[in-house]
mmCIF file of N, CA and C in Angstrom:
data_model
loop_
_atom_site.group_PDB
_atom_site.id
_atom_site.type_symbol
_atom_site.label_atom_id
_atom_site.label_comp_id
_atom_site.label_asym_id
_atom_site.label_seq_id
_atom_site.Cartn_x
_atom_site.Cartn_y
_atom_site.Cartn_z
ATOM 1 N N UNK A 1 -17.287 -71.678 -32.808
ATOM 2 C CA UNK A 1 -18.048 -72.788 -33.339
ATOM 3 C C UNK A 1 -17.093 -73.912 -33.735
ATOM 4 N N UNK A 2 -17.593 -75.385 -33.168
ATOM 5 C CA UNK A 2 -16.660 -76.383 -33.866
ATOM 6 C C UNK A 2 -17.071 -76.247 -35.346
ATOM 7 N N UNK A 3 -16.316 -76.944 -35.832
ATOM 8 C CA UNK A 3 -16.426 -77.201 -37.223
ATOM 9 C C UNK A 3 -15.860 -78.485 -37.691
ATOM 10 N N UNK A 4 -15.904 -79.258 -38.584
ATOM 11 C CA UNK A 4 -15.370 -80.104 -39.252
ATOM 12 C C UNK A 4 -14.257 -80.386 -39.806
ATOM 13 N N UNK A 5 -13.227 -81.263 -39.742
ATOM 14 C CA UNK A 5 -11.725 -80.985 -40.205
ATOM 15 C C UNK A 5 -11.219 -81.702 -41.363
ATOM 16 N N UNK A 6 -12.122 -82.405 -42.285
ATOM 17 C CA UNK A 6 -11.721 -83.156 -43.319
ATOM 18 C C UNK A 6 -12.799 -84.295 -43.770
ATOM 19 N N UNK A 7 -12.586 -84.804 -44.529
ATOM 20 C CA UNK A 7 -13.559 -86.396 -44.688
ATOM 21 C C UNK A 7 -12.872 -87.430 -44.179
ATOM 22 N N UNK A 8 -13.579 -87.448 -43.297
ATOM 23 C CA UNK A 8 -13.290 -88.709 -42.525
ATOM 24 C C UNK A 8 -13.912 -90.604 -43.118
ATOM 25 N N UNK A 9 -14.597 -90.697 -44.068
ATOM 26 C CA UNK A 9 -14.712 -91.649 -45.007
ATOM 27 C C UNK A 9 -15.519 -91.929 -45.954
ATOM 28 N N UNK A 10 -15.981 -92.429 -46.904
ATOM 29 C CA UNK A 10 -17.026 -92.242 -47.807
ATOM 30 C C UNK A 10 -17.053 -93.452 -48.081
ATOM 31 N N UNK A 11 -18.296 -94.395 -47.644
ATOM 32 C CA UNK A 11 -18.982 -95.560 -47.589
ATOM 33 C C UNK A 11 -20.320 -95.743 -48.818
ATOM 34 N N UNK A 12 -19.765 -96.925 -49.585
ATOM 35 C CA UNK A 12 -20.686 -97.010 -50.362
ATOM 36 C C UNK A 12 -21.639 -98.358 -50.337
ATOM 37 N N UNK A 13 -22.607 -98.971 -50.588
ATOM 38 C CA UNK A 13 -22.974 -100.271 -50.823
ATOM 39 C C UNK A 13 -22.807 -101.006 -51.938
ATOM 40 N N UNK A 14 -22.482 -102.083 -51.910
ATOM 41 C CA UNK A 14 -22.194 -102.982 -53.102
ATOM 42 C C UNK A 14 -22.493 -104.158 -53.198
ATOM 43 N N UNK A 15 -23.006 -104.683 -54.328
ATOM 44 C CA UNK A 15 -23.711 -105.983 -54.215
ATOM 45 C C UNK A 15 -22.680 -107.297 -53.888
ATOM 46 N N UNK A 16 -21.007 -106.875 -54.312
ATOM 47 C CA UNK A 16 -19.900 -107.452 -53.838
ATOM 48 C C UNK A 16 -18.691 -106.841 -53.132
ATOM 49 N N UNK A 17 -18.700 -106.704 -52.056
ATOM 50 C CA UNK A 17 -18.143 -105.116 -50.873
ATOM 51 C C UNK A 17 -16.483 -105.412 -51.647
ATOM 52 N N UNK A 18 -15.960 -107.042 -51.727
ATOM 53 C CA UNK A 18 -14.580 -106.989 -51.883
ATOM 54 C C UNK A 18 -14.239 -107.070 -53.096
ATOM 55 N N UNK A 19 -14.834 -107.744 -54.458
ATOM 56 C CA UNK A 19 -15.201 -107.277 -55.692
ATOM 57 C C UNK A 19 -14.815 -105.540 -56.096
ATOM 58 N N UNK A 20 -15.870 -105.108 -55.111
ATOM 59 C CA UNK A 20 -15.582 -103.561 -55.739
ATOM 60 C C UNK A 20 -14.442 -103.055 -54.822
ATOM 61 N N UNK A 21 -13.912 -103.354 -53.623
ATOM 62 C CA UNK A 21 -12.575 -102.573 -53.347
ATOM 63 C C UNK A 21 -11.867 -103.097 -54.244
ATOM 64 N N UNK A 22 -11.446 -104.347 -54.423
ATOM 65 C CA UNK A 22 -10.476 -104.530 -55.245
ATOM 66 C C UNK A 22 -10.342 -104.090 -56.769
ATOM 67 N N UNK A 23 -11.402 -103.896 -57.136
ATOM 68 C CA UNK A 23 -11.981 -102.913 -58.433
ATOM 69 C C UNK A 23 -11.000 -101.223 -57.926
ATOM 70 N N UNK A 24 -11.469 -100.664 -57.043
ATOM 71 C CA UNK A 24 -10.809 -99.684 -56.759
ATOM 72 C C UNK A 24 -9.191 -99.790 -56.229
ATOM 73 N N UNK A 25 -8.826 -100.927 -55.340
ATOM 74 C CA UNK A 25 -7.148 -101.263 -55.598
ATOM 75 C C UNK A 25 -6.601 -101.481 -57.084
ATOM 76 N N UNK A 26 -7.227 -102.025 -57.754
ATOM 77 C CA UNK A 26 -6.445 -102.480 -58.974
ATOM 78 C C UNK A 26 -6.341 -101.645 -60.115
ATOM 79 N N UNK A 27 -7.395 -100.685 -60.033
ATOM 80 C CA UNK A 27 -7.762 -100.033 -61.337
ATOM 81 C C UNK A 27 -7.347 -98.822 -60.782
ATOM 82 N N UNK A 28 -7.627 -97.829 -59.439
ATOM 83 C CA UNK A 28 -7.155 -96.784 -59.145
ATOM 84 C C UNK A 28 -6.005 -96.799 -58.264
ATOM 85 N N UNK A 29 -5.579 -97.781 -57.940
ATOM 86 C CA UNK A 29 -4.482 -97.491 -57.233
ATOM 87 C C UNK A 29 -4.742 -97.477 -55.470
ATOM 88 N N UNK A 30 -6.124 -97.819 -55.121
ATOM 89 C CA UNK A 30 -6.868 -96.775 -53.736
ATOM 90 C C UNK A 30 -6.097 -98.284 -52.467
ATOM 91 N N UNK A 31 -5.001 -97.886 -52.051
ATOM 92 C CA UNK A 31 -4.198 -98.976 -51.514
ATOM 93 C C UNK A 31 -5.025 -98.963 -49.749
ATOM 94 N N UNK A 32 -6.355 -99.234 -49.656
ATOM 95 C CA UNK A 32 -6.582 -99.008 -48.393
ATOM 96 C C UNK A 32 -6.559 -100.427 -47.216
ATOM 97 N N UNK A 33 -6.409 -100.231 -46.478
ATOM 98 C CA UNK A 33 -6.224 -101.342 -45.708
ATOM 99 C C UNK A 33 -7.459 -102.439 -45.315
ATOM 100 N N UNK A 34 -7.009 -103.609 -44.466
ATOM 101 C CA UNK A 34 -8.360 -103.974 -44.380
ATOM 102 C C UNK A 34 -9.203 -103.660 -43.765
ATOM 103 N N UNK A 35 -9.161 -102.296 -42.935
ATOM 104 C CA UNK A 35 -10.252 -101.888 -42.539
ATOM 105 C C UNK A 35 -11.398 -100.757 -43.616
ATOM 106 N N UNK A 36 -10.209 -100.596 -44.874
ATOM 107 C CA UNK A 36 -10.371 -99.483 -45.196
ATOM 108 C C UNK A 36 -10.010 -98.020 -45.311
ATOM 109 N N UNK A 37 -8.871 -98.103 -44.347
ATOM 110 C CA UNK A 37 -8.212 -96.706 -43.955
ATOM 111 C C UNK A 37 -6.981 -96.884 -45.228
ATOM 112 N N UNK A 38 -7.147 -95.605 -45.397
ATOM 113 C CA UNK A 38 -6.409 -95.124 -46.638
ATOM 114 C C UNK A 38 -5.890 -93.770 -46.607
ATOM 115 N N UNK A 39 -4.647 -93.731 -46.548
ATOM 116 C CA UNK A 39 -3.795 -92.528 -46.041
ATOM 117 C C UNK A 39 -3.757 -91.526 -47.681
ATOM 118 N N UNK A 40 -4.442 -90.565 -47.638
ATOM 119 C CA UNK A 40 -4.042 -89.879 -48.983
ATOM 120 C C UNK A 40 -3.295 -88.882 -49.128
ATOM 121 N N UNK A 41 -2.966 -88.735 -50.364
ATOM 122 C CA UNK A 41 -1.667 -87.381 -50.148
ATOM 123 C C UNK A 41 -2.689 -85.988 -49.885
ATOM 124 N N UNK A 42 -1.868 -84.755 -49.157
ATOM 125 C CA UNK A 42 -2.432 -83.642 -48.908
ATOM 126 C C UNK A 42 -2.731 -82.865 -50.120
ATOM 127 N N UNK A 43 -3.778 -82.348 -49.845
ATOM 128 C CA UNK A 43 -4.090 -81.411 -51.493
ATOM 129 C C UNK A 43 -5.951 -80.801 -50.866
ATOM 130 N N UNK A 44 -6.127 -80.115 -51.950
ATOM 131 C CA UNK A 44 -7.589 -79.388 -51.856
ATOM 132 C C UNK A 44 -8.777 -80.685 -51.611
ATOM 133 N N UNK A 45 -9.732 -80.747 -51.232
ATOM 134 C CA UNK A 45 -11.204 -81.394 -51.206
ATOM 135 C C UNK A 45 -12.247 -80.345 -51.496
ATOM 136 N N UNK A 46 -13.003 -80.471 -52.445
ATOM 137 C CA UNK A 46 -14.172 -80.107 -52.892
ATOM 138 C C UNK A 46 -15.455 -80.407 -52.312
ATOM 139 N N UNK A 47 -16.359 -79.582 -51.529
ATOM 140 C CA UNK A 47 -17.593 -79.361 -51.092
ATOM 141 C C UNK A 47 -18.575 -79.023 -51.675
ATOM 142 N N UNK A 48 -19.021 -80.044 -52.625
ATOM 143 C CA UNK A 48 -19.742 -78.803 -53.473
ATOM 144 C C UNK A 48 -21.376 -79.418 -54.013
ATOM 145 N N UNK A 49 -23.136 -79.127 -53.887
ATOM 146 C CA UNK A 49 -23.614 -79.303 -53.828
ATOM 147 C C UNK A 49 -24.406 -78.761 -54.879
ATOM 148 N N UNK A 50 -25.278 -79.945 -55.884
ATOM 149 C CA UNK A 50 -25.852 -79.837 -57.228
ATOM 150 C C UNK A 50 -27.101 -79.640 -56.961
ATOM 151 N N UNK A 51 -27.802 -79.042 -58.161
ATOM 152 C CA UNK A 51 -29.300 -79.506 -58.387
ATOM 153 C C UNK A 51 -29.757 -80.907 -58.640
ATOM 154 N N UNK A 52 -31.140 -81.031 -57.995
ATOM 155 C CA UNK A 52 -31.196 -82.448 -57.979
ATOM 156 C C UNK A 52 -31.194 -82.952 -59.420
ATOM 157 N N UNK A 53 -31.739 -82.362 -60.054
ATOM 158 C CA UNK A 53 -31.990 -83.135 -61.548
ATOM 159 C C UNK A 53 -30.686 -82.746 -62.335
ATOM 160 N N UNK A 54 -29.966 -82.659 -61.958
ATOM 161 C CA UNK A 54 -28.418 -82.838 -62.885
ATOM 162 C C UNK A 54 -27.651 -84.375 -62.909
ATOM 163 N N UNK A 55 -27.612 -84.159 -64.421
ATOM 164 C CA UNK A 55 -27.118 -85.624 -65.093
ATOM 165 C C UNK A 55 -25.319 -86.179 -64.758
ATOM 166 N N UNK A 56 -25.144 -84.686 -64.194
ATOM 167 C CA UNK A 56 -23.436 -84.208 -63.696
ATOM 168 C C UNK A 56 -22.864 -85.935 -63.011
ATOM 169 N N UNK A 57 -23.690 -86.787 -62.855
ATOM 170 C CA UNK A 57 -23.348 -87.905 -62.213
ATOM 171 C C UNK A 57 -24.057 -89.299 -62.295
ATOM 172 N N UNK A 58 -24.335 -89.233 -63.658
ATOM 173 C CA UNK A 58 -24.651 -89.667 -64.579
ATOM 174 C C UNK A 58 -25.929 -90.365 -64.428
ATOM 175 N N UNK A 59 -26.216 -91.715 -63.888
ATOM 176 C CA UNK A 59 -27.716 -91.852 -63.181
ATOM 177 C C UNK A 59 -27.967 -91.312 -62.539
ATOM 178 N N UNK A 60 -29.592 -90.672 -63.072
ATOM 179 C CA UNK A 60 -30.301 -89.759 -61.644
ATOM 180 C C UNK A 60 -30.647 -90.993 -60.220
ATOM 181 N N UNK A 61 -30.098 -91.985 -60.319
ATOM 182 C CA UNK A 61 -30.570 -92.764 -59.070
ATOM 183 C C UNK A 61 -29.029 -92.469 -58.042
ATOM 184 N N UNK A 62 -28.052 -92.079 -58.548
ATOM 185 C CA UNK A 62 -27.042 -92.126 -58.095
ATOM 186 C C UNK A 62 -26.928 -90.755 -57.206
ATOM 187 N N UNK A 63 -26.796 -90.355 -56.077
ATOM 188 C CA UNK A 63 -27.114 -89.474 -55.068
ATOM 189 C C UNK A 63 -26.072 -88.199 -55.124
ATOM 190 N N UNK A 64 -25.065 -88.710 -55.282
ATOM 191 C CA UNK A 64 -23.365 -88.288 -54.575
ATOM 192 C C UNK A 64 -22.456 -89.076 -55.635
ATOM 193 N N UNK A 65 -21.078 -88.498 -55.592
ATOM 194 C CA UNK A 65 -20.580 -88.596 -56.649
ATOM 195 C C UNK A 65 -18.905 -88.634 -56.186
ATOM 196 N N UNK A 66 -18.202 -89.368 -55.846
ATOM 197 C CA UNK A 66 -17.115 -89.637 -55.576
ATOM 198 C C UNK A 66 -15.856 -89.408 -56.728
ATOM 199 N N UNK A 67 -14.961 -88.042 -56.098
ATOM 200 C CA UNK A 67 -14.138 -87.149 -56.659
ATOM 201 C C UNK A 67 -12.514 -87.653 -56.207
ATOM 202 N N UNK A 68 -11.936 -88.168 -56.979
ATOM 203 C CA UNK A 68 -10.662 -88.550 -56.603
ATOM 204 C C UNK A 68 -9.624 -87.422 -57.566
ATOM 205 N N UNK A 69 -8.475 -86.738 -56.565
ATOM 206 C CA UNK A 69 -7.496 -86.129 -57.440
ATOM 207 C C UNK A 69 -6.574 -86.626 -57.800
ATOM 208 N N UNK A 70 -5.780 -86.471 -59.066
ATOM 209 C CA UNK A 70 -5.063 -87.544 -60.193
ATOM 210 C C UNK A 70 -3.810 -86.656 -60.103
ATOM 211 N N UNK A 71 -2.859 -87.293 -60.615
ATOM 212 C CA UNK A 71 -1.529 -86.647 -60.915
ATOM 213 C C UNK A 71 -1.779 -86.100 -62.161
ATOM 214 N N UNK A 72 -1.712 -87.181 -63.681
ATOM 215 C CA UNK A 72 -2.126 -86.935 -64.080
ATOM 216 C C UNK A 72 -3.105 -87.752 -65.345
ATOM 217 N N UNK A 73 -3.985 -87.175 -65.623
ATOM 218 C CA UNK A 73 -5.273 -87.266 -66.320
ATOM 219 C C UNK A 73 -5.059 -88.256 -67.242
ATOM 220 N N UNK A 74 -4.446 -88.475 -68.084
ATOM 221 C CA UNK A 74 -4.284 -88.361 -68.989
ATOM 222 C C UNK A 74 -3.854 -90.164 -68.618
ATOM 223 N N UNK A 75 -2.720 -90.119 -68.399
ATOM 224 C CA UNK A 75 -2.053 -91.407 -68.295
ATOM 225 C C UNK A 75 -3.631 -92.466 -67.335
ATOM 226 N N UNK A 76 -3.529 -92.232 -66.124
ATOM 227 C CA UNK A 76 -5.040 -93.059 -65.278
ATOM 228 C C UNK A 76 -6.090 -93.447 -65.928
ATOM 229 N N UNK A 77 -6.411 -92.606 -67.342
ATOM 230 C CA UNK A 77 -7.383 -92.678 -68.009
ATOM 231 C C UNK A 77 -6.875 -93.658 -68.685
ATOM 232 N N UNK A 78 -5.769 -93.735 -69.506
ATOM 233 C CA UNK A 78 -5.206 -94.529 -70.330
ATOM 234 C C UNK A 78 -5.350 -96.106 -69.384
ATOM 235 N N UNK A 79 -4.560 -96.026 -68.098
ATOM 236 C CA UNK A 79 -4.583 -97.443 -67.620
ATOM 237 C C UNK A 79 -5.913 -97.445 -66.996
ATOM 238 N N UNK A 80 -6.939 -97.200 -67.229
ATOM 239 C CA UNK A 80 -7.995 -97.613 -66.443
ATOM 240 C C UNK A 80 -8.903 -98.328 -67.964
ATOM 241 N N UNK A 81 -8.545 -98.355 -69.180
ATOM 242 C CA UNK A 81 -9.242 -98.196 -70.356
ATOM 243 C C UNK A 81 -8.191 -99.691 -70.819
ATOM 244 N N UNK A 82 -6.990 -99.458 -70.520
ATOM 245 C CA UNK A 82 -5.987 -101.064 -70.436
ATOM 246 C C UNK A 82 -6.871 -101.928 -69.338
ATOM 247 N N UNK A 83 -6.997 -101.943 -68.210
ATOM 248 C CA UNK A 83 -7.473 -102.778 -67.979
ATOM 249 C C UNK A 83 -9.108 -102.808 -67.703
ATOM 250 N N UNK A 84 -9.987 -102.431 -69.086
ATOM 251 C CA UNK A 84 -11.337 -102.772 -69.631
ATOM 252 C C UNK A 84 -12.035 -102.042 -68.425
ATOM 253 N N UNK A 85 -11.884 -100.727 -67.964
ATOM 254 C CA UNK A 85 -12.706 -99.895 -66.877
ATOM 255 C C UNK A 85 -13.617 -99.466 -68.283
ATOM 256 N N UNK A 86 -14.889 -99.156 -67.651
ATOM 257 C CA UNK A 86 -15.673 -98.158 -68.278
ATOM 258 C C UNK A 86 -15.391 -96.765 -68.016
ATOM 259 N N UNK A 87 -14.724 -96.489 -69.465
ATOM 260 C CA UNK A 87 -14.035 -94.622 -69.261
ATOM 261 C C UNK A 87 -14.916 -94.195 -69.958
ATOM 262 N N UNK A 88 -15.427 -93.274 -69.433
ATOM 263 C CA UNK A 88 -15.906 -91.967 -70.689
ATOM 264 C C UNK A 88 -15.020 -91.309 -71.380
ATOM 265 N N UNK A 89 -15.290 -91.054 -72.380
ATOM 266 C CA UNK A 89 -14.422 -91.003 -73.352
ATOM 267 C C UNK A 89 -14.267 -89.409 -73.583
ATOM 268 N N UNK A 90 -15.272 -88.360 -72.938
ATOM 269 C CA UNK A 90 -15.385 -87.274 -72.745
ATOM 270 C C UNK A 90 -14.358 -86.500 -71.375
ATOM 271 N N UNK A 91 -13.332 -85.473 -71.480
ATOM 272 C CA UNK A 91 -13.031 -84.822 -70.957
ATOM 273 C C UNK A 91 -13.345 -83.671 -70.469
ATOM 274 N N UNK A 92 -12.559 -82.147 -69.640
ATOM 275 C CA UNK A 92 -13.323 -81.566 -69.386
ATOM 276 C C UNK A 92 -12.249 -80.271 -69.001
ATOM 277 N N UNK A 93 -11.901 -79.598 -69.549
ATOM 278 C CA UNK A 93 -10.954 -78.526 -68.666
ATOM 279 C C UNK A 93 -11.850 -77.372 -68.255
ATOM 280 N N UNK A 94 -11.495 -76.991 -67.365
ATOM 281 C CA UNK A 94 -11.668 -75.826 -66.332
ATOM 282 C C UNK A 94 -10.786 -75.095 -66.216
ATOM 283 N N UNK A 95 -10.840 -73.896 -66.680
ATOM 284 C CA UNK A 95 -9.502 -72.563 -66.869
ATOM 285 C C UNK A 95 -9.416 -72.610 -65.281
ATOM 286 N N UNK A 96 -8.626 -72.251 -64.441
ATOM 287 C CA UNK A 96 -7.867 -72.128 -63.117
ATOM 288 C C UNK A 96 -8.232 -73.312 -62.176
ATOM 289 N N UNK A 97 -9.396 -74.774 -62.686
ATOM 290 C CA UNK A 97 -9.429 -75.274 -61.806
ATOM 291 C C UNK A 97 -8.704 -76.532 -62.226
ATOM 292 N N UNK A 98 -8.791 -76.903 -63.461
ATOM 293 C CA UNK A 98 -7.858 -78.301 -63.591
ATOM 294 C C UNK A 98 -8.915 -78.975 -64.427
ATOM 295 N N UNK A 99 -8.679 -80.497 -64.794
ATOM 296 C CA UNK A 99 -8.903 -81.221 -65.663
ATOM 297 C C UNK A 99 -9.855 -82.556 -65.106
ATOM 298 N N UNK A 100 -10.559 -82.696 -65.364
ATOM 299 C CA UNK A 100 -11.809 -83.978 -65.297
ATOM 300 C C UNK A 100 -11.954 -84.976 -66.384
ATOM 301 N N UNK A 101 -12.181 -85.990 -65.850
ATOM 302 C CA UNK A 101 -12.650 -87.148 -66.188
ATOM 303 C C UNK A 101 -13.365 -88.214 -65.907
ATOM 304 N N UNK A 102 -13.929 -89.142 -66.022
ATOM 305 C CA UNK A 102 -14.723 -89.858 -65.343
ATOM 306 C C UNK A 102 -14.891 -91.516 -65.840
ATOM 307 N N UNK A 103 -15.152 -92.154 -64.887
ATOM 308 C CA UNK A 103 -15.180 -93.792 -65.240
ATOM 309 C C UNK A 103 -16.292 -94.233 -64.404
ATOM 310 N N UNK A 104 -16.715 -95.294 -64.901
ATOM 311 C CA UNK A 104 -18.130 -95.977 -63.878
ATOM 312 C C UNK A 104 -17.457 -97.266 -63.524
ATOM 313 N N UNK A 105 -17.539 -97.507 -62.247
ATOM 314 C CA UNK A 105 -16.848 -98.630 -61.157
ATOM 315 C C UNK A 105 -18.033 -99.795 -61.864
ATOM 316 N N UNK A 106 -17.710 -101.166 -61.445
ATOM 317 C CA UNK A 106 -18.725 -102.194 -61.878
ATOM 318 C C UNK A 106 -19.809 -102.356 -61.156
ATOM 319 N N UNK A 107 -20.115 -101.382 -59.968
ATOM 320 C CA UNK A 107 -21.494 -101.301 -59.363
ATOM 321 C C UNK A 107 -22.322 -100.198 -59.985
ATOM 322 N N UNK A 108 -21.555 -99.565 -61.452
ATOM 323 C CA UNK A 108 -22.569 -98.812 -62.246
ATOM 324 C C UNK A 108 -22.229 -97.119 -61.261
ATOM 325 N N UNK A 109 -21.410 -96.842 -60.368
ATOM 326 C CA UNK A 109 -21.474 -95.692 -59.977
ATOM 327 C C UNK A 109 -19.876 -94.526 -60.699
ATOM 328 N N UNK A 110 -20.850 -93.452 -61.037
ATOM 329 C CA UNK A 110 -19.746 -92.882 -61.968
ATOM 330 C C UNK A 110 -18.821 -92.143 -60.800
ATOM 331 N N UNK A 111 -17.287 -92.067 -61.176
ATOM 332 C CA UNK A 111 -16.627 -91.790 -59.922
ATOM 333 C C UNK A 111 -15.977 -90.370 -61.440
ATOM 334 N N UNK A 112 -15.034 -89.466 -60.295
ATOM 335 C CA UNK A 112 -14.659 -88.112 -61.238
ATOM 336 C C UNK A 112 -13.063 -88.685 -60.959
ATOM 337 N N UNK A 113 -12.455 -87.799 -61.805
ATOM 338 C CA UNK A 113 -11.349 -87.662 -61.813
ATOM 339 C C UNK A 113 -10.691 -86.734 -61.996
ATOM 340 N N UNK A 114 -9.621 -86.064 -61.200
ATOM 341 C CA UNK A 114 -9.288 -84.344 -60.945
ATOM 342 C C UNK A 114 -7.939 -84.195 -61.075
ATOM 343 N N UNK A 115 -7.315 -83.886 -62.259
ATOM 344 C CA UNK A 115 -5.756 -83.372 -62.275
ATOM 345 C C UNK A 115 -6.004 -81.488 -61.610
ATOM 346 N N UNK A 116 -5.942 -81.411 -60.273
ATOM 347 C CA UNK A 116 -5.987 -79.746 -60.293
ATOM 348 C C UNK A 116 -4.859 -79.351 -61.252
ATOM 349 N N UNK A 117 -5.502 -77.894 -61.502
ATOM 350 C CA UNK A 117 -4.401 -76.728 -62.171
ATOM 351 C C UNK A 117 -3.377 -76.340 -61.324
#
């Protein structure tokens, strides 16, 4: 059986498309080109599928939930809160899986944040 070999991209809509990349260049670091292609370092990706009525992503209008992995936690949170991101102020450890956090981009969509263990 074929199968699938990675994420190949995750497309969102925005009421300002270059507004919010540059929201994501400036605040996360997400250095993607102008097409969009963005080379990331190798590490785990998470597959993983909720009940619909979970708040896990904060508006129930919000579908899917965009998971970026962090070096570390702690500091990203700090500069994303320097330059006036909406951080939640709530953390999250996971014994063997690592550390979470979360911020809402200015199109209101909450994105995660993953120091693995």
């Amino acid at each position: 059986m074929e199968r699938v070999l990675g994420i190949g991209g995750y497309f969102m809509r925005a009421a300002d498309p270059k507004a919010l990349s540059a929201w994501y260049r400036d605040c996360l670091g997400l250095d993607a080109d102008e097409h969009g292609l963005w080379h990331q370092d190798v590490g785990p990706t998470v597959f993983a599928t909720f009940e619909s009525e979970t708040d896990y992503f904060g508006s129930r209008a919000q579908q899917s939930m965009l998971n970026f992995r962090v070096r570390d936690l702690d500091a990203i949170l700090a500069q994303l809160r320097a330059k006036g991101a909406d951080v939640d102020e709530e953390t999250q450890d996971m014994e063997g899986v690592g550390r979470f956090g979360w911020v809402t981009d200015p199109e209101g969509n909450r994105v995660e944040l993953w120091q693995p263990a």
